[in-house]
mmCIF file of C-alpha atoms in Angstrom:
data_model
loop_
_atom_site.group_PDB
_atom_site.id
_atom_site.type_symbol
_atom_site.label_atom_id
_atom_site.label_comp_id
_atom_site.label_asym_id
_atom_site.label_seq_id
_atom_site.Cartn_x
_atom_site.Cartn_y
_atom_site.Cartn_z
ATOM 1 C CA UNK A 150 1.320 28.803 182.366
ATOM 2 C CA UNK A 151 2.837 32.265 182.840
ATOM 3 C CA UNK A 152 6.394 31.434 183.920
ATOM 4 C CA UNK A 153 7.367 35.076 184.422
ATOM 5 C CA UNK A 154 4.426 35.613 186.787
ATOM 6 C CA UNK A 155 5.388 32.485 188.722
ATOM 7 C CA UNK A 156 8.908 33.818 189.202
ATOM 8 C CA UNK A 157 7.430 36.724 191.140
ATOM 9 C CA UNK A 158 5.620 34.465 193.607
ATOM 10 C CA UNK A 159 7.154 33.625 197.010
ATOM 11 C CA UNK A 160 9.159 30.421 197.028
ATOM 12 C CA UNK A 161 6.857 28.900 199.666
ATOM 13 C CA UNK A 162 3.953 29.140 197.204
ATOM 14 C CA UNK A 163 6.029 27.533 194.461
ATOM 15 C CA UNK A 164 6.959 24.643 196.753
ATOM 16 C CA UNK A 165 3.327 24.216 197.801
ATOM 17 C CA UNK A 166 2.247 24.118 194.162
ATOM 18 C CA UNK A 167 4.924 21.525 193.428
ATOM 19 C CA UNK A 168 3.662 19.422 196.345
ATOM 20 C CA UNK A 169 0.131 19.541 194.965
ATOM 21 C CA UNK A 170 1.172 18.739 191.393
ATOM 22 C CA UNK A 171 3.251 15.805 192.622
ATOM 23 C CA UNK A 172 0.242 14.618 194.612
ATOM 24 C CA UNK A 173 -1.930 14.799 191.491
ATOM 25 C CA UNK A 174 0.732 12.881 189.572
ATOM 26 C CA UNK A 175 0.855 10.158 192.233
ATOM 27 C CA UNK A 176 -2.942 9.903 192.557
ATOM 28 C CA UNK A 177 -3.288 9.714 188.777
ATOM 29 C CA UNK A 178 -0.753 6.911 188.613
ATOM 30 C CA UNK A 179 -2.573 5.052 191.396
ATOM 31 C CA UNK A 180 -5.756 5.299 189.333
ATOM 32 C CA UNK A 181 -3.890 4.069 186.260
ATOM 33 C CA UNK A 182 -2.767 0.992 188.214
ATOM 34 C CA UNK A 183 -6.381 0.267 189.197
ATOM 35 C CA UNK A 184 -7.408 0.475 185.538
ATOM 36 C CA UNK A 185 -4.547 -1.853 184.620
ATOM 37 C CA UNK A 186 -5.965 -4.505 186.954
ATOM 38 C CA UNK A 187 -9.386 -4.332 185.272
ATOM 39 C CA UNK A 188 -7.849 -4.390 181.783
ATOM 40 C CA UNK A 189 -5.704 -7.360 182.806
ATOM 41 C CA UNK A 190 -8.676 -9.292 184.194
ATOM 42 C CA UNK A 191 -10.617 -8.726 180.987
ATOM 43 C CA UNK A 192 -7.698 -9.884 178.836
ATOM 44 C CA UNK A 193 -7.989 -6.676 176.833
ATOM 45 C CA UNK A 194 -4.455 -6.906 175.485
ATOM 46 C CA UNK A 195 -5.345 -9.703 173.065
ATOM 47 C CA UNK A 196 -7.527 -7.450 170.876
ATOM 48 C CA UNK A 197 -4.472 -5.412 169.887
ATOM 49 C CA UNK A 198 -2.200 -8.366 169.205
ATOM 50 C CA UNK A 199 -0.154 -8.057 172.407
ATOM 51 C CA UNK A 200 1.203 -11.150 174.132
ATOM 52 C CA UNK A 201 0.507 -9.855 177.660
ATOM 53 C CA UNK A 202 -0.846 -6.877 179.572
ATOM 54 C CA UNK A 203 2.712 -5.635 180.120
ATOM 55 C CA UNK A 204 3.458 -5.937 176.404
ATOM 56 C CA UNK A 205 0.272 -3.982 175.623
ATOM 57 C CA UNK A 206 1.211 -1.221 178.103
ATOM 58 C CA UNK A 207 4.660 -0.929 176.577
ATOM 59 C CA UNK A 208 3.153 -0.575 173.101
ATOM 60 C CA UNK A 209 0.288 1.712 174.115
ATOM 61 C CA UNK A 210 2.180 4.129 176.362
ATOM 62 C CA UNK A 211 5.680 3.787 174.886
ATOM 63 C CA UNK A 212 7.226 2.784 178.220
ATOM 64 C CA UNK A 213 10.165 0.343 178.485
ATOM 65 C CA UNK A 214 9.032 -3.305 178.871
ATOM 66 C CA UNK A 215 10.658 -3.727 182.332
ATOM 67 C CA UNK A 216 8.696 -0.728 183.638
ATOM 68 C CA UNK A 217 5.475 -2.042 182.077
ATOM 69 C CA UNK A 218 5.998 -5.406 183.786
ATOM 70 C CA UNK A 219 6.581 -3.646 187.102
ATOM 71 C CA UNK A 220 3.363 -1.633 186.685
ATOM 72 C CA UNK A 221 1.417 -4.857 186.250
ATOM 73 C CA UNK A 222 3.092 -6.548 189.217
ATOM 74 C CA UNK A 223 2.504 -3.608 191.557
ATOM 75 C CA UNK A 224 -1.057 -3.067 190.303
ATOM 76 C CA UNK A 225 -2.019 -6.682 191.028
ATOM 77 C CA UNK A 226 -0.326 -6.534 194.436
ATOM 78 C CA UNK A 227 -2.071 -3.279 195.442
ATOM 79 C CA UNK A 228 -5.413 -4.795 194.481
ATOM 80 C CA UNK A 229 -5.024 -6.991 197.568
ATOM 81 C CA UNK A 230 -3.467 -4.298 199.809
ATOM 82 C CA UNK A 231 -6.159 -1.639 200.383
ATOM 83 C CA UNK A 232 -4.240 0.333 203.033
ATOM 84 C CA UNK A 233 -1.155 0.631 200.862
ATOM 85 C CA UNK A 234 -3.282 1.478 197.839
ATOM 86 C CA UNK A 235 -5.061 4.289 199.713
ATOM 87 C CA UNK A 236 -1.745 5.720 200.939
ATOM 88 C CA UNK A 237 -0.494 5.809 197.350
ATOM 89 C CA UNK A 238 -3.695 7.454 196.143
ATOM 90 C CA UNK A 239 -3.278 10.106 198.857
ATOM 91 C CA UNK A 240 0.376 10.662 197.861
ATOM 92 C CA UNK A 241 1.437 9.664 201.364
ATOM 93 C CA UNK A 242 3.831 7.187 199.742
ATOM 94 C CA UNK A 243 5.773 7.499 196.500
ATOM 95 C CA UNK A 244 5.947 5.068 193.593
ATOM 96 C CA UNK A 245 9.428 3.895 194.603
ATOM 97 C CA UNK A 246 8.309 3.226 198.168
ATOM 98 C CA UNK A 247 5.203 1.336 197.045
ATOM 99 C CA UNK A 248 7.169 -0.605 194.448
ATOM 100 C CA UNK A 249 9.488 -1.992 197.160
ATOM 101 C CA UNK A 250 6.765 -2.483 199.785
ATOM 102 C CA UNK A 251 4.699 -4.674 197.471
ATOM 103 C CA UNK A 252 7.570 -7.165 197.397
ATOM 104 C CA UNK A 253 6.995 -8.229 200.997
ATOM 105 C CA UNK A 254 3.803 -6.688 202.427
ATOM 106 C CA UNK A 255 0.934 -9.182 202.722
ATOM 107 C CA UNK A 256 -2.810 -8.629 203.260
ATOM 108 C CA UNK A 257 -2.213 -9.539 206.913
ATOM 109 C CA UNK A 258 0.540 -6.927 207.397
ATOM 110 C CA UNK A 259 -0.935 -4.305 205.049
ATOM 111 C CA UNK A 260 -2.131 -1.858 207.693
ATOM 112 C CA UNK A 261 0.932 -2.254 209.930
ATOM 113 C CA UNK A 262 3.465 -1.660 207.166
ATOM 114 C CA UNK A 263 1.506 1.215 205.620
ATOM 115 C CA UNK A 264 1.725 3.082 208.933
ATOM 116 C CA UNK A 265 5.419 2.257 209.373
ATOM 117 C CA UNK A 266 6.373 3.234 205.837
ATOM 118 C CA UNK A 267 4.950 6.752 206.144
ATOM 119 C CA UNK A 268 7.911 7.656 208.366
ATOM 120 C CA UNK A 269 10.576 5.775 206.390
ATOM 121 C CA UNK A 270 12.747 6.826 203.500
ATOM 122 C CA UNK A 271 13.354 4.596 200.513
ATOM 123 C CA UNK A 272 16.708 3.282 201.761
ATOM 124 C CA UNK A 273 15.103 2.104 205.014
ATOM 125 C CA UNK A 274 12.288 0.325 203.172
ATOM 126 C CA UNK A 275 14.757 -1.354 200.824
ATOM 127 C CA UNK A 276 16.779 -2.526 203.831
ATOM 128 C CA UNK A 277 13.661 -4.116 205.352
ATOM 129 C CA UNK A 278 12.874 -5.729 202.001
ATOM 130 C CA UNK A 279 16.305 -7.385 201.906
ATOM 131 C CA UNK A 280 15.783 -8.595 205.469
ATOM 132 C CA UNK A 281 12.207 -9.858 205.126
ATOM 133 C CA UNK A 282 11.944 -11.183 201.596
ATOM 134 C CA UNK A 283 12.446 -14.934 201.475
ATOM 135 C CA UNK A 284 13.117 -16.259 198.024
ATOM 136 C CA UNK A 285 10.837 -19.088 196.907
ATOM 137 C CA UNK A 286 10.823 -21.219 193.781
ATOM 138 C CA UNK A 287 8.195 -18.862 192.416
ATOM 139 C CA UNK A 288 10.465 -15.867 193.116
ATOM 140 C CA UNK A 289 13.287 -17.587 191.261
ATOM 141 C CA UNK A 290 10.955 -18.268 188.324
ATOM 142 C CA UNK A 291 9.882 -14.616 188.216
ATOM 143 C CA UNK A 292 13.490 -13.443 188.376
ATOM 144 C CA UNK A 293 14.297 -15.746 185.487
ATOM 145 C CA UNK A 294 11.362 -14.533 183.386
ATOM 146 C CA UNK A 295 12.313 -10.914 184.147
ATOM 147 C CA UNK A 296 15.901 -11.261 183.002
ATOM 148 C CA UNK A 297 16.941 -8.610 180.509
ATOM 149 C CA UNK A 298 19.872 -6.983 178.766
ATOM 150 C CA UNK A 299 19.468 -3.702 176.898
ATOM 151 C CA UNK A 300 21.779 -1.685 174.638
ATOM 152 C CA UNK A 301 21.065 2.055 174.888
ATOM 153 C CA UNK A 302 22.632 4.482 172.419
ATOM 154 C CA UNK A 303 24.425 7.498 173.889
ATOM 155 C CA UNK A 304 26.125 9.730 171.275
ATOM 156 C CA UNK A 305 29.538 8.072 170.773
ATOM 157 C CA UNK A 306 28.973 5.223 173.232
ATOM 158 C CA UNK A 307 26.519 2.468 174.059
ATOM 159 C CA UNK A 308 25.217 1.904 177.582
ATOM 160 C CA UNK A 309 24.404 -1.690 178.527
ATOM 161 C CA UNK A 310 21.783 -2.213 181.236
ATOM 162 C CA UNK A 311 20.885 -5.657 182.493
ATOM 163 C CA UNK A 312 18.964 -7.606 185.099
ATOM 164 C CA UNK A 313 19.862 -11.204 185.968
ATOM 165 C CA UNK A 314 18.767 -13.750 188.574
ATOM 166 C CA UNK A 315 21.306 -13.822 191.401
ATOM 167 C CA UNK A 316 22.915 -17.157 190.489
ATOM 168 C CA UNK A 317 23.302 -16.272 186.811
ATOM 169 C CA UNK A 318 24.671 -12.835 187.699
ATOM 170 C CA UNK A 319 27.396 -14.489 189.779
ATOM 171 C CA UNK A 320 28.322 -16.680 186.785
ATOM 172 C CA UNK A 321 28.816 -13.576 184.611
ATOM 173 C CA UNK A 322 30.709 -11.815 187.384
ATOM 174 C CA UNK A 323 33.055 -14.778 187.906
ATOM 175 C CA UNK A 324 33.706 -15.129 184.152
ATOM 176 C CA UNK A 325 34.641 -11.452 183.900
ATOM 177 C CA UNK A 326 36.880 -11.733 186.948
ATOM 178 C CA UNK A 327 38.787 -14.624 185.366
ATOM 179 C CA UNK A 328 39.334 -12.658 182.159
ATOM 180 C CA UNK A 329 40.422 -9.596 184.161
ATOM 181 C CA UNK A 330 43.086 -11.700 185.869
ATOM 182 C CA UNK A 331 44.643 -12.409 182.445
ATOM 183 C CA UNK A 332 44.311 -8.875 181.067
ATOM 184 C CA UNK A 333 47.248 -6.613 180.460
ATOM 185 C CA UNK A 334 47.196 -3.153 181.949
ATOM 186 C CA UNK A 335 46.652 0.013 179.936
ATOM 187 C CA UNK A 336 49.474 0.470 177.432
ATOM 188 C CA UNK A 337 49.561 4.230 177.895
ATOM 189 C CA UNK A 338 52.222 5.451 180.374
ATOM 190 C CA UNK A 339 50.820 6.617 183.670
ATOM 191 C CA UNK A 340 47.265 5.459 182.896
ATOM 192 C CA UNK A 341 45.624 3.005 185.275
ATOM 193 C CA UNK A 342 42.260 1.671 184.155
ATOM 194 C CA UNK A 343 39.514 1.647 186.768
ATOM 195 C CA UNK A 344 37.926 -1.599 187.934
ATOM 196 C CA UNK A 345 34.762 -0.723 185.987
ATOM 197 C CA UNK A 346 36.767 -0.048 182.810
ATOM 198 C CA UNK A 347 38.569 -3.394 183.156
ATOM 199 C CA UNK A 348 35.203 -5.143 183.568
ATOM 200 C CA UNK A 349 34.007 -3.503 180.349
ATOM 201 C CA UNK A 350 37.164 -4.684 178.557
ATOM 202 C CA UNK A 351 36.613 -8.206 179.897
ATOM 203 C CA UNK A 352 33.046 -8.271 178.581
ATOM 204 C CA UNK A 353 34.238 -7.246 175.106
ATOM 205 C CA UNK A 354 36.958 -9.915 175.197
ATOM 206 C CA UNK A 355 34.478 -12.595 176.281
ATOM 207 C CA UNK A 356 32.137 -11.624 173.436
ATOM 208 C CA UNK A 357 34.979 -11.549 170.904
ATOM 209 C CA UNK A 358 36.026 -15.067 171.896
ATOM 210 C CA UNK A 359 32.465 -16.280 171.376
ATOM 211 C CA UNK A 360 32.261 -14.762 167.882
ATOM 212 C CA UNK A 361 35.634 -16.207 166.949
ATOM 213 C CA UNK A 362 34.469 -19.690 167.993
ATOM 214 C CA UNK A 363 31.111 -19.439 166.217
ATOM 215 C CA UNK A 364 30.760 -22.069 163.489
ATOM 216 C CA UNK A 365 28.285 -19.939 161.526
ATOM 217 C CA UNK A 366 30.556 -17.229 160.200
ATOM 218 C CA UNK A 367 27.754 -15.609 158.188
ATOM 219 C CA UNK A 368 25.520 -14.907 161.182
ATOM 220 C CA UNK A 369 28.477 -14.016 163.411
ATOM 221 C CA UNK A 370 29.629 -11.271 161.029
ATOM 222 C CA UNK A 371 29.749 -7.645 162.164
ATOM 223 C CA UNK A 372 29.175 -5.559 159.049
ATOM 224 C CA UNK A 373 30.851 -2.211 158.416
ATOM 225 C CA UNK A 374 29.007 -0.149 155.803
ATOM 226 C CA UNK A 375 31.439 2.067 153.936
ATOM 227 C CA UNK A 376 32.050 3.100 150.333
ATOM 228 C CA UNK A 377 35.511 2.615 148.785
ATOM 229 C CA UNK A 378 35.953 6.387 148.512
ATOM 230 C CA UNK A 379 35.151 6.919 152.183
ATOM 231 C CA UNK A 380 37.470 4.094 153.155
ATOM 232 C CA UNK A 381 40.359 5.721 151.264
ATOM 233 C CA UNK A 382 39.587 9.130 152.751
ATOM 234 C CA UNK A 383 40.846 9.770 156.256
ATOM 235 C CA UNK A 384 37.735 11.821 157.041
ATOM 236 C CA UNK A 385 35.142 9.548 155.410
ATOM 237 C CA UNK A 386 32.023 8.250 157.119
ATOM 238 C CA UNK A 387 30.991 4.687 157.905
ATOM 239 C CA UNK A 388 28.500 2.950 160.143
ATOM 240 C CA UNK A 389 27.727 -0.362 161.786
ATOM 241 C CA UNK A 390 24.403 -2.164 161.641
ATOM 242 C CA UNK A 391 21.779 -0.088 163.413
ATOM 243 C CA UNK A 392 23.036 3.165 161.822
ATOM 244 C CA UNK A 393 25.782 3.466 164.431
ATOM 245 C CA UNK A 394 28.394 5.893 163.061
ATOM 246 C CA UNK A 395 32.079 5.164 163.596
ATOM 247 C CA UNK A 396 35.034 7.506 163.096
ATOM 248 C CA UNK A 397 37.552 7.071 160.237
ATOM 249 C CA UNK A 398 40.343 5.553 162.347
ATOM 250 C CA UNK A 399 38.009 2.881 163.738
ATOM 251 C CA UNK A 400 36.741 2.139 160.227
ATOM 252 C CA UNK A 401 40.248 1.554 158.929
ATOM 253 C CA UNK A 402 41.129 -0.618 161.925
ATOM 254 C CA UNK A 403 38.034 -2.815 161.536
ATOM 255 C CA UNK A 404 38.541 -3.264 157.799
ATOM 256 C CA UNK A 405 42.318 -3.785 158.009
ATOM 257 C CA UNK A 406 42.221 -7.512 158.799
ATOM 258 C CA UNK A 407 38.625 -8.338 157.900
ATOM 259 C CA UNK A 408 36.547 -8.791 154.769
ATOM 260 C CA UNK A 409 34.238 -6.121 153.359
ATOM 261 C CA UNK A 410 30.843 -7.398 152.266
ATOM 262 C CA UNK A 411 29.718 -5.981 148.911
ATOM 263 C CA UNK A 412 26.032 -5.164 148.515
ATOM 264 C CA UNK A 413 24.572 -4.532 145.055
ATOM 265 C CA UNK A 414 22.365 -1.432 145.170
ATOM 266 C CA UNK A 415 19.887 0.093 142.761
ATOM 267 C CA UNK A 416 19.752 3.743 141.732
ATOM 268 C CA UNK A 417 17.895 4.671 144.922
ATOM 269 C CA UNK A 418 20.614 3.116 147.078
ATOM 270 C CA UNK A 419 18.506 0.064 148.008
ATOM 271 C CA UNK A 420 20.116 -3.366 147.724
ATOM 272 C CA UNK A 421 18.601 -5.791 145.207
ATOM 273 C CA UNK A 422 17.079 -9.028 146.462
ATOM 274 C CA UNK A 423 16.975 -12.463 144.838
ATOM 275 C CA UNK A 424 13.483 -12.282 143.298
ATOM 276 C CA UNK A 425 11.674 -15.608 142.930
ATOM 277 C CA UNK A 426 14.749 -17.828 143.112
ATOM 278 C CA UNK A 427 14.159 -18.801 146.752
ATOM 279 C CA UNK A 428 11.764 -18.263 149.657
ATOM 280 C CA UNK A 429 14.679 -18.428 152.111
ATOM 281 C CA UNK A 430 16.234 -15.034 152.822
ATOM 282 C CA UNK A 431 20.052 -15.139 152.496
ATOM 283 C CA UNK A 432 22.218 -13.808 155.292
ATOM 284 C CA UNK A 433 23.366 -10.708 153.417
ATOM 285 C CA UNK A 434 19.754 -9.697 152.722
ATOM 286 C CA UNK A 435 18.737 -10.389 156.332
ATOM 287 C CA UNK A 436 21.422 -7.950 157.455
ATOM 288 C CA UNK A 437 20.095 -5.290 155.075
ATOM 289 C CA UNK A 438 16.587 -5.956 156.367
ATOM 290 C CA UNK A 439 17.741 -5.529 159.976
ATOM 291 C CA UNK A 440 19.560 -2.330 159.082
ATOM 292 C CA UNK A 441 16.449 -0.846 157.492
ATOM 293 C CA UNK A 442 13.830 -1.959 160.042
ATOM 294 C CA UNK A 443 15.869 -1.841 163.283
ATOM 295 C CA UNK A 444 13.432 -4.204 165.010
ATOM 296 C CA UNK A 445 9.938 -5.628 164.761
ATOM 297 C CA UNK A 446 7.799 -3.434 162.482
ATOM 298 C CA UNK A 447 4.591 -4.034 164.473
ATOM 299 C CA UNK A 448 3.611 -0.580 165.801
ATOM 300 C CA UNK A 449 5.171 0.065 169.177
ATOM 301 C CA UNK A 450 6.832 -3.358 169.517
ATOM 302 C CA UNK A 451 10.238 -3.054 171.201
ATOM 303 C CA UNK A 452 11.710 -6.407 170.144
ATOM 304 C CA UNK A 453 15.007 -6.070 168.284
ATOM 305 C CA UNK A 454 16.329 -9.635 168.616
ATOM 306 C CA UNK A 455 15.282 -13.044 167.297
ATOM 307 C CA UNK A 456 13.310 -11.516 164.457
ATOM 308 C CA UNK A 457 11.687 -13.230 161.480
ATOM 309 C CA UNK A 458 11.826 -12.091 157.856
ATOM 310 C CA UNK A 459 8.190 -11.934 156.713
ATOM 311 C CA UNK A 460 7.087 -11.765 153.067
ATOM 312 C CA UNK A 461 4.407 -9.064 152.802
ATOM 313 C CA UNK A 462 3.070 -10.887 149.765
ATOM 314 C CA UNK A 463 3.590 -14.584 150.364
ATOM 315 C CA UNK A 464 6.253 -16.256 148.237
ATOM 316 C CA UNK A 465 3.764 -18.931 147.105
ATOM 317 C CA UNK A 466 1.494 -16.118 145.846
ATOM 318 C CA UNK A 467 4.229 -14.655 143.688
ATOM 319 C CA UNK A 468 5.851 -12.463 146.318
ATOM 320 C CA UNK A 469 9.528 -11.836 145.726
ATOM 321 C CA UNK A 470 12.341 -12.315 148.230
ATOM 322 C CA UNK A 471 13.370 -8.688 147.823
ATOM 323 C CA UNK A 472 13.714 -5.863 150.295
ATOM 324 C CA UNK A 473 10.537 -4.157 149.066
ATOM 325 C CA UNK A 474 8.493 -7.285 149.923
ATOM 326 C CA UNK A 475 10.097 -8.130 153.283
ATOM 327 C CA UNK A 476 9.557 -6.823 156.807
ATOM 328 C CA UNK A 477 10.963 -7.944 160.138
ATOM 329 C CA UNK A 478 8.561 -9.225 162.787
ATOM 330 C CA UNK A 479 9.165 -10.749 166.200
ATOM 331 C CA UNK A 480 7.947 -14.304 166.712
ATOM 332 C CA UNK A 481 4.734 -13.269 168.463
ATOM 333 C CA UNK A 482 3.664 -10.726 165.868
ATOM 334 C CA UNK A 483 4.668 -13.053 163.044
ATOM 335 C CA UNK A 484 2.152 -15.526 164.482
ATOM 336 C CA UNK A 485 -0.421 -12.734 164.862
ATOM 337 C CA UNK A 486 -0.156 -11.956 161.149
ATOM 338 C CA UNK A 487 -0.251 -15.576 159.964
ATOM 339 C CA UNK A 488 -2.540 -17.206 162.522
ATOM 340 C CA UNK A 489 -4.878 -14.455 163.712
ATOM 341 C CA UNK A 490 -5.926 -13.036 160.344
ATOM 342 C CA UNK A 491 -4.104 -9.701 160.487
ATOM 343 C CA UNK A 492 -2.961 -8.108 157.205
ATOM 344 C CA UNK A 493 -0.219 -5.701 156.179
ATOM 345 C CA UNK A 494 -0.738 -2.693 153.938
ATOM 346 C CA UNK A 495 1.702 -0.109 152.672
ATOM 347 C CA UNK A 496 5.324 0.059 151.674
ATOM 348 C CA UNK A 497 7.923 -2.048 153.567
ATOM 349 C CA UNK A 498 10.468 0.668 152.737
ATOM 350 C CA UNK A 499 8.167 3.345 154.135
ATOM 351 C CA UNK A 500 4.884 3.408 156.063
ATOM 352 C CA UNK A 501 3.127 0.155 156.973
ATOM 353 C CA UNK A 502 -0.374 -0.376 158.351
ATOM 354 C CA UNK A 503 -1.440 -3.430 160.337
ATOM 355 C CA UNK A 504 -5.084 -4.264 159.753
ATOM 356 C CA UNK A 505 -7.109 -6.226 162.301
ATOM 357 C CA UNK A 506 -9.376 -9.082 161.220
ATOM 358 C CA UNK A 507 -12.385 -6.727 161.584
ATOM 359 C CA UNK A 508 -10.846 -4.331 159.040
ATOM 360 C CA UNK A 509 -9.814 -1.612 161.491
ATOM 361 C CA UNK A 510 -6.260 -0.293 161.377
ATOM 362 C CA UNK A 511 -4.205 -0.769 164.525
ATOM 363 C CA UNK A 512 -2.353 2.338 165.642
ATOM 364 C CA UNK A 513 -0.147 2.556 168.700
ATOM 365 C CA UNK A 514 0.000 6.342 168.957
ATOM 366 C CA UNK A 515 -0.406 7.704 172.454
ATOM 367 C CA UNK A 516 -3.971 9.137 172.625
ATOM 368 C CA UNK A 517 -4.120 12.910 173.043
ATOM 369 C CA UNK A 518 -6.028 14.444 175.904
ATOM 370 C CA UNK A 519 -9.686 14.834 175.007
ATOM 371 C CA UNK A 520 -10.808 18.492 174.735
ATOM 372 C CA UNK A 521 -12.935 18.331 177.870
ATOM 373 C CA UNK A 522 -9.994 16.950 179.844
ATOM 374 C CA UNK A 523 -7.527 19.421 178.346
ATOM 375 C CA UNK A 524 -9.785 22.340 179.365
ATOM 376 C CA UNK A 525 -9.411 21.357 183.010
ATOM 377 C CA UNK A 526 -5.620 21.754 182.969
ATOM 378 C CA UNK A 527 -5.551 25.613 182.920
ATOM 379 C CA UNK A 528 -8.208 25.654 185.647
ATOM 380 C CA UNK A 529 -6.055 23.377 187.767
ATOM 381 C CA UNK A 530 -3.002 25.528 187.106
ATOM 382 C CA UNK A 531 -4.860 28.659 188.173
ATOM 383 C CA UNK A 532 -6.013 26.992 191.379
ATOM 384 C CA UNK A 533 -2.450 25.998 192.186
ATOM 385 C CA UNK A 534 -1.276 29.593 191.738
ATOM 386 C CA UNK A 535 -3.953 31.031 194.015
#
């Protein structure tokens, strides 16, 4: 696309082109949702080792699991709401409007609410949803199954995003309020912490109390990775599990009243394992495994918690309990490998391939546009500029 030429066009033409492109985007997404319904009905996700259609979508298209679950929910709802589906295909309604409408529109009210919604903004539709939606036992079950808590890295901070059923959310809120009542104010003169900052402090305090009370000190350990030289230096580097860097002053504070775990490393910087002495993976090696893999190694899987240490070559077959023979897998994909006949090839410290029972290699890469489809894009762009 010739950006310089577009800058010479009247703004009205640019806006019209944007309207058309947005319409194409919306219509394409509506078509994707229809395809999701068919794929779901056929159970197509099982062929690629996914536990559900939403899990398969997350792996295939690299979208967050909550969004994948919402795609499936809305797709199945629209399959029974033809008026709403047509309005979405025509770009008369946006994804956010349709997403909320499918929470309360029924086949009996489909036509009525599709007409009403065309003249409503999102805030109005959300207000009607709060008024009309009646929570059932099934709704409560779905809210429970959709609960989530995510940690999202942002430069020098970590953003925590969560979704809880209403009752459980109130429990967390009340616990934080009680801790906030006992908190001291900011020690710096003239500084008053905001309510949101105090809530964040309360969450850290609640978590710290849990770790302190944990009877399994090995699993409750937060490991700081630092060399003795870097620890002595005031400008040295260190990091937490997950390759999260921390500044020198934080490093010295964390190691001041704690213990530093020593890890024996080979010449390449990789920690040694325990060879054939045991099939069980000791805690210190599990932490090194987590640090290296940062989640389930199955291509595209987003699970980073409750992982299993899997021997690439089984211990009973002579496989060693060493880092170069171990990979982390979530529970589902651990079962896929052991129970469904999948195999692993490659280097656990590098590139791994997951081989299906039929011998084909599973890859989760997002498919590129086929040449015949890609050729249509410039034609479409030219039409929009006419």
